[in-house]
Amino acid sequence: MNRKQFAGIICGALLAVTIMDYRLGIVYLGEPFIIPAITYAIAHEYYGAVDVPYQYMGSGELDRERAEGAEWKGWFYYEREPWAFVIDSQEEFDAVYAEHGMDGTYAEGFDYAENILILSINKRIDHIFALEHEVVWHDELPYIAPDFLYQGEMDKDMIYYYKVPRSDVQYETETGTRIAKLHLSKPIYDEKRSGHVNFFPLFNKWGWAFDRFNYGG
């Protein structure tokens, strides 16, 4: 049961109790607080995410035969789900992706010291968010968990390429404030989601925040 269904059950129970006796609804279920609590939870997702600027570089077709042996080719490919990859070096791109059928045209001469290479499969990315509350330190570098909002359209066997500048980011540590270049952690293949689809473009980030509240990351 997801959080939306749970909230619906609670609201239904609240309505039934309130019809019987509005005082019970106030005392036992906290009628004045349910909607504000849900709004607060969605706002928490919204304000805990920072928009990450990126440049769309283009697309390339995936070689399906060579991709068959790739570690990363899983349910998100066969089930036509969107997925994104975070790449920090040319060696990583060559060994993990180019070796298994991804076009290396946009990776040639890519400056990994100043930029992060992002690939998406099945759908184009609409927005990239950095989750401020999800930071992991590795080799004294802070890695922020990314989340992705995808466009609704899907093209078969296409890979999309993006460049994310490594801007300076301020972090709060136990010893004080520290400024470091942006690093994004890599989505884990066996997790069910690496992002959300933007079905309501007019709402963009608010729609994404509600989707995270409803279904999780």
Short mmCIF file of the C-alpha atoms (twelve columns), coordinates in Angstrom:
data_MODEL
# 
_entry.id   MODEL 
# 
loop_
_atom_site.group_PDB 
_atom_site.id 
_atom_site.type_symbol 
_atom_site.label_atom_id 
_atom_site.label_alt_id 
_atom_site.label_comp_id 
_atom_site.label_asym_id 
_atom_site.label_seq_id 
_atom_site.Cartn_x 
_atom_site.Cartn_y 
_atom_site.Cartn_z 
_atom_site.pdbx_PDB_model_num 
ATOM 1   C CA . MET A 1   0.000   0.000  0.000   1 
ATOM 2   C CA . ASN A 2   1.527   3.343  -1.041  1 
ATOM 3   C CA . ARG A 3   1.233   6.557  0.903   1 
ATOM 4   C CA . LYS A 4   -1.497  7.971  -1.319  1 
ATOM 5   C CA . GLN A 5   -3.734  4.964  -0.659  1 
ATOM 6   C CA . PHE A 6   -2.965  5.114  3.048   1 
ATOM 7   C CA . ALA A 7   -3.823  8.823  3.157   1 
ATOM 8   C CA . GLY A 8   -7.065  8.084  1.297   1 
ATOM 9   C CA . ILE A 9   -8.087  5.466  3.856   1 
ATOM 10  C CA . ILE A 10  -7.324  7.826  6.726   1 
ATOM 11  C CA . CYS A 11  -9.291  10.651 5.109   1 
ATOM 12  C CA . GLY A 12  -12.218 8.287  4.450   1 
ATOM 13  C CA . ALA A 13  -12.228 7.155  8.073   1 
ATOM 14  C CA . LEU A 14  -12.030 10.779 9.163   1 
ATOM 15  C CA . LEU A 15  -15.060 11.671 7.038   1 
ATOM 16  C CA . ALA A 16  -17.106 8.779  8.426   1 
ATOM 17  C CA . VAL A 17  -16.290 9.626  12.037  1 
ATOM 18  C CA . THR A 18  -16.888 13.322 11.447  1 
ATOM 19  C CA . ILE A 19  -20.342 12.602 9.980   1 
ATOM 20  C CA . MET A 20  -21.240 10.649 13.141  1 
ATOM 21  C CA . ASP A 21  -19.838 13.293 15.466  1 
ATOM 22  C CA . TYR A 22  -17.561 16.110 14.353  1 
ATOM 23  C CA . ARG A 23  -16.076 16.295 17.854  1 
ATOM 24  C CA . LEU A 24  -14.787 12.722 17.521  1 
ATOM 25  C CA . GLY A 25  -13.217 13.641 14.202  1 
ATOM 26  C CA . ILE A 26  -11.353 16.486 15.844  1 
ATOM 27  C CA . VAL A 27  -10.339 14.598 18.982  1 
ATOM 28  C CA . TYR A 28  -9.414  11.168 17.629  1 
ATOM 29  C CA . LEU A 29  -8.217  11.767 14.078  1 
ATOM 30  C CA . GLY A 30  -6.911  15.296 14.204  1 
ATOM 31  C CA . GLU A 31  -9.060  16.673 11.395  1 
ATOM 32  C CA . PRO A 32  -7.427  20.100 11.302  1 
ATOM 33  C CA . PHE A 33  -3.973  18.586 10.824  1 
ATOM 34  C CA . ILE A 34  -4.245  15.903 8.116   1 
ATOM 35  C CA . ILE A 35  -4.241  18.116 5.011   1 
ATOM 36  C CA . PRO A 36  -1.543  20.456 6.410   1 
ATOM 37  C CA . ALA A 37  0.549   17.399 7.318   1 
ATOM 38  C CA . ILE A 38  0.335   16.019 3.759   1 
ATOM 39  C CA . THR A 39  1.096   19.462 2.340   1 
ATOM 40  C CA . TYR A 40  4.100   19.756 4.648   1 
ATOM 41  C CA . ALA A 41  5.417   16.340 3.536   1 
ATOM 42  C CA . ILE A 42  5.172   17.300 -0.152  1 
ATOM 43  C CA . ALA A 43  6.783   20.681 0.541   1 
ATOM 44  C CA . HIS A 44  9.594   18.896 2.377   1 
ATOM 45  C CA . GLU A 45  10.367  16.928 -0.806  1 
ATOM 46  C CA . TYR A 46  10.122  20.111 -2.897  1 
ATOM 47  C CA . TYR A 47  12.437  22.279 -0.821  1 
ATOM 48  C CA . GLY A 48  14.888  19.447 -0.111  1 
ATOM 49  C CA . ALA A 49  15.785  19.205 -3.801  1 
ATOM 50  C CA . VAL A 50  17.961  21.630 -5.757  1 
ATOM 51  C CA . ASP A 51  17.629  22.075 -9.517  1 
ATOM 52  C CA . VAL A 52  20.821  20.944 -11.249 1 
ATOM 53  C CA . PRO A 53  21.628  22.809 -14.498 1 
ATOM 54  C CA . TYR A 54  22.497  20.583 -17.431 1 
ATOM 55  C CA . GLN A 55  23.081  20.748 -21.169 1 
ATOM 56  C CA . TYR A 56  21.444  18.248 -23.507 1 
ATOM 57  C CA . MET A 57  24.070  17.089 -26.001 1 
ATOM 58  C CA . GLY A 58  22.142  14.731 -28.254 1 
ATOM 59  C CA . SER A 59  21.172  11.112 -28.685 1 
ATOM 60  C CA . GLY A 60  22.531  7.885  -30.130 1 
ATOM 61  C CA . GLU A 61  21.085  4.490  -30.920 1 
ATOM 62  C CA . LEU A 62  21.878  1.553  -28.661 1 
ATOM 63  C CA . ASP A 63  23.404  -1.560 -30.236 1 
ATOM 64  C CA . ARG A 64  21.048  -4.159 -28.744 1 
ATOM 65  C CA . GLU A 65  23.244  -7.159 -29.557 1 
ATOM 66  C CA . ARG A 66  26.295  -5.727 -27.788 1 
ATOM 67  C CA . ALA A 67  24.147  -4.524 -24.886 1 
ATOM 68  C CA . GLU A 68  23.029  -8.067 -24.049 1 
ATOM 69  C CA . GLY A 69  26.131  -8.711 -21.914 1 
ATOM 70  C CA . ALA A 70  25.943  -5.439 -19.969 1 
ATOM 71  C CA . GLU A 71  25.593  -5.537 -16.198 1 
ATOM 72  C CA . TRP A 72  23.332  -2.480 -16.314 1 
ATOM 73  C CA . LYS A 73  20.827  -3.901 -18.803 1 
ATOM 74  C CA . GLY A 74  18.012  -5.088 -16.578 1 
ATOM 75  C CA . TRP A 75  14.308  -4.696 -15.942 1 
ATOM 76  C CA . PHE A 76  14.413  -0.971 -16.722 1 
ATOM 77  C CA . TYR A 77  15.431  -1.806 -20.309 1 
ATOM 78  C CA . TYR A 78  13.249  -4.825 -20.990 1 
ATOM 79  C CA . GLU A 79  10.226  -3.274 -19.286 1 
ATOM 80  C CA . ARG A 80  10.797  0.028  -21.107 1 
ATOM 81  C CA . GLU A 81  11.242  1.960  -17.884 1 
ATOM 82  C CA . PRO A 82  13.341  5.173  -17.822 1 
ATOM 83  C CA . TRP A 83  16.754  5.031  -16.175 1 
ATOM 84  C CA . ALA A 84  19.767  7.329  -15.828 1 
ATOM 85  C CA . PHE A 85  23.496  6.643  -15.467 1 
ATOM 86  C CA . VAL A 86  26.056  8.942  -13.816 1 
ATOM 87  C CA . ILE A 87  29.572  8.720  -15.297 1 
ATOM 88  C CA . ASP A 88  32.697  10.289 -13.784 1 
ATOM 89  C CA . SER A 89  35.527  9.241  -16.108 1 
ATOM 90  C CA . GLN A 90  36.363  8.245  -19.670 1 
ATOM 91  C CA . GLU A 91  37.637  4.885  -18.447 1 
ATOM 92  C CA . GLU A 92  34.280  4.174  -16.825 1 
ATOM 93  C CA . PHE A 93  32.377  5.126  -19.966 1 
ATOM 94  C CA . ASP A 94  34.578  2.985  -22.219 1 
ATOM 95  C CA . ALA A 95  34.566  -0.122 -20.012 1 
ATOM 96  C CA . VAL A 96  30.976  -0.100 -18.779 1 
ATOM 97  C CA . TYR A 97  28.977  1.559  -21.555 1 
ATOM 98  C CA . ALA A 98  30.835  1.904  -24.870 1 
ATOM 99  C CA . GLU A 99  31.957  -1.723 -24.562 1 
ATOM 100 C CA . HIS A 100 28.296  -2.714 -24.524 1 
ATOM 101 C CA . GLY A 101 26.894  -0.814 -27.447 1 
ATOM 102 C CA . MET A 102 26.550  2.822  -26.411 1 
ATOM 103 C CA . ASP A 103 27.629  5.448  -28.945 1 
ATOM 104 C CA . GLY A 104 30.808  7.208  -27.777 1 
ATOM 105 C CA . THR A 105 30.511  10.264 -30.045 1 
ATOM 106 C CA . TYR A 106 29.463  12.670 -27.284 1 
ATOM 107 C CA . ALA A 107 31.976  11.254 -24.804 1 
ATOM 108 C CA . GLU A 108 34.997  11.997 -26.996 1 
ATOM 109 C CA . GLY A 109 37.053  14.773 -25.394 1 
ATOM 110 C CA . PHE A 110 34.559  15.145 -22.554 1 
ATOM 111 C CA . ASP A 111 36.027  17.136 -19.637 1 
ATOM 112 C CA . TYR A 112 35.204  15.011 -16.586 1 
ATOM 113 C CA . ALA A 113 37.159  17.281 -14.244 1 
ATOM 114 C CA . GLU A 114 34.681  20.115 -14.833 1 
ATOM 115 C CA . ASN A 115 31.573  18.164 -15.846 1 
ATOM 116 C CA . ILE A 116 29.577  15.020 -15.134 1 
ATOM 117 C CA . LEU A 117 28.328  12.866 -18.010 1 
ATOM 118 C CA . ILE A 118 24.726  11.688 -17.627 1 
ATOM 119 C CA . LEU A 119 23.058  9.115  -19.871 1 
ATOM 120 C CA . SER A 120 19.371  8.265  -19.907 1 
ATOM 121 C CA . ILE A 121 17.775  5.272  -21.535 1 
ATOM 122 C CA . ASN A 122 14.235  5.004  -22.918 1 
ATOM 123 C CA . LYS A 123 13.236  8.629  -22.155 1 
ATOM 124 C CA . ARG A 124 14.764  12.090 -22.182 1 
ATOM 125 C CA . ILE A 125 15.416  13.838 -18.900 1 
ATOM 126 C CA . ASP A 126 13.296  16.927 -18.216 1 
ATOM 127 C CA . HIS A 127 14.842  17.996 -14.888 1 
ATOM 128 C CA . ILE A 128 17.693  16.834 -12.668 1 
ATOM 129 C CA . PHE A 129 17.425  17.357 -8.914  1 
ATOM 130 C CA . ALA A 130 20.084  17.004 -6.218  1 
ATOM 131 C CA . LEU A 131 18.636  15.793 -2.912  1 
ATOM 132 C CA . GLU A 132 20.311  17.945 -0.272  1 
ATOM 133 C CA . HIS A 133 19.457  15.583 2.586   1 
ATOM 134 C CA . GLU A 134 21.037  12.562 0.864   1 
ATOM 135 C CA . VAL A 135 24.798  13.134 0.883   1 
ATOM 136 C CA . VAL A 136 27.381  10.347 1.187   1 
ATOM 137 C CA . TRP A 137 31.084  11.069 1.753   1 
ATOM 138 C CA . HIS A 138 33.554  8.895  -0.149  1 
ATOM 139 C CA . ASP A 139 37.322  9.506  -0.266  1 
ATOM 140 C CA . GLU A 140 36.648  12.877 1.393   1 
ATOM 141 C CA . LEU A 141 34.329  13.895 -1.455  1 
ATOM 142 C CA . PRO A 142 30.596  14.542 -0.928  1 
ATOM 143 C CA . TYR A 143 28.276  12.711 -3.340  1 
ATOM 144 C CA . ILE A 144 24.699  14.006 -3.545  1 
ATOM 145 C CA . ALA A 145 21.937  11.597 -4.545  1 
ATOM 146 C CA . PRO A 146 20.323  12.684 -7.825  1 
ATOM 147 C CA . ASP A 147 16.721  12.209 -8.862  1 
ATOM 148 C CA . PHE A 148 15.433  12.590 -12.392 1 
ATOM 149 C CA . LEU A 149 12.197  13.842 -13.917 1 
ATOM 150 C CA . TYR A 150 11.669  12.381 -17.392 1 
ATOM 151 C CA . GLN A 151 9.648   13.520 -20.370 1 
ATOM 152 C CA . GLY A 152 6.666   11.379 -21.331 1 
ATOM 153 C CA . GLU A 153 7.741   10.508 -24.870 1 
ATOM 154 C CA . MET A 154 9.771   7.341  -25.436 1 
ATOM 155 C CA . ASP A 155 11.934  6.249  -28.375 1 
ATOM 156 C CA . LYS A 156 12.997  2.647  -28.777 1 
ATOM 157 C CA . ASP A 157 16.685  1.784  -28.237 1 
ATOM 158 C CA . MET A 158 17.785  5.395  -27.802 1 
ATOM 159 C CA . ILE A 159 20.371  6.784  -25.391 1 
ATOM 160 C CA . TYR A 160 20.362  10.484 -24.478 1 
ATOM 161 C CA . TYR A 161 23.484  12.385 -23.388 1 
ATOM 162 C CA . TYR A 162 23.753  15.325 -20.960 1 
ATOM 163 C CA . LYS A 163 26.541  17.467 -19.510 1 
ATOM 164 C CA . VAL A 164 26.253  18.634 -15.901 1 
ATOM 165 C CA . PRO A 165 28.780  21.310 -14.812 1 
ATOM 166 C CA . ARG A 166 30.623  20.594 -11.560 1 
ATOM 167 C CA . SER A 167 29.561  23.792 -9.844  1 
ATOM 168 C CA . ASP A 168 30.796  24.697 -6.360  1 
ATOM 169 C CA . VAL A 169 28.490  23.374 -3.630  1 
ATOM 170 C CA . GLN A 170 28.533  24.380 0.029   1 
ATOM 171 C CA . TYR A 171 28.280  21.574 2.593   1 
ATOM 172 C CA . GLU A 172 27.851  21.685 6.345   1 
ATOM 173 C CA . THR A 173 30.172  19.269 8.168   1 
ATOM 174 C CA . GLU A 174 30.926  18.585 11.824  1 
ATOM 175 C CA . THR A 175 33.953  20.851 11.598  1 
ATOM 176 C CA . GLY A 176 32.217  23.672 9.754   1 
ATOM 177 C CA . THR A 177 31.351  24.759 6.233   1 
ATOM 178 C CA . ARG A 178 33.105  23.226 3.244   1 
ATOM 179 C CA . ILE A 179 32.915  24.026 -0.464  1 
ATOM 180 C CA . ALA A 180 33.475  21.228 -2.981  1 
ATOM 181 C CA . LYS A 181 32.790  20.496 -6.635  1 
ATOM 182 C CA . LEU A 182 29.470  18.831 -7.388  1 
ATOM 183 C CA . HIS A 183 29.525  15.030 -7.388  1 
ATOM 184 C CA . LEU A 184 26.420  12.914 -7.974  1 
ATOM 185 C CA . SER A 185 26.076  9.386  -6.643  1 
ATOM 186 C CA . LYS A 186 25.062  6.622  -9.027  1 
ATOM 187 C CA . PRO A 187 21.543  5.143  -9.011  1 
ATOM 188 C CA . ILE A 188 21.631  1.496  -7.933  1 
ATOM 189 C CA . TYR A 189 20.512  -0.890 -10.652 1 
ATOM 190 C CA . ASP A 190 18.377  -3.115 -8.433  1 
ATOM 191 C CA . GLU A 191 16.334  -0.231 -7.037  1 
ATOM 192 C CA . LYS A 192 12.905  0.051  -8.605  1 
ATOM 193 C CA . ARG A 193 13.190  3.673  -9.662  1 
ATOM 194 C CA . SER A 194 15.821  6.173  -10.690 1 
ATOM 195 C CA . GLY A 195 13.336  8.950  -11.343 1 
ATOM 196 C CA . HIS A 196 9.802   9.995  -12.213 1 
ATOM 197 C CA . VAL A 197 7.913   10.778 -15.402 1 
ATOM 198 C CA . ASN A 198 6.621   14.318 -15.891 1 
ATOM 199 C CA . PHE A 199 2.958   13.681 -16.732 1 
ATOM 200 C CA . PHE A 200 1.949   17.233 -15.700 1 
ATOM 201 C CA . PRO A 201 4.502   19.635 -17.263 1 
ATOM 202 C CA . LEU A 202 2.722   22.706 -15.870 1 
ATOM 203 C CA . PHE A 203 3.565   21.589 -12.330 1 
ATOM 204 C CA . ASN A 204 7.102   20.294 -12.974 1 
ATOM 205 C CA . LYS A 205 8.858   20.264 -9.601  1 
ATOM 206 C CA . TRP A 206 5.660   20.243 -7.525  1 
ATOM 207 C CA . GLY A 207 4.407   17.273 -9.525  1 
ATOM 208 C CA . TRP A 208 7.726   15.547 -8.959  1 
ATOM 209 C CA . ALA A 209 7.531   16.271 -5.201  1 
ATOM 210 C CA . PHE A 210 4.021   14.783 -5.015  1 
ATOM 211 C CA . ASP A 211 5.186   11.708 -6.944  1 
ATOM 212 C CA . ARG A 212 8.038   11.200 -4.481  1 
ATOM 213 C CA . PHE A 213 5.665   11.625 -1.546  1 
ATOM 214 C CA . ASN A 214 3.262   9.135  -3.109  1 
ATOM 215 C CA . TYR A 215 5.650   6.450  -4.328  1 
ATOM 216 C CA . GLY A 216 8.997   7.241  -2.729  1 
ATOM 217 C CA . GLY A 217 12.356  7.663  -4.490  1 
# 
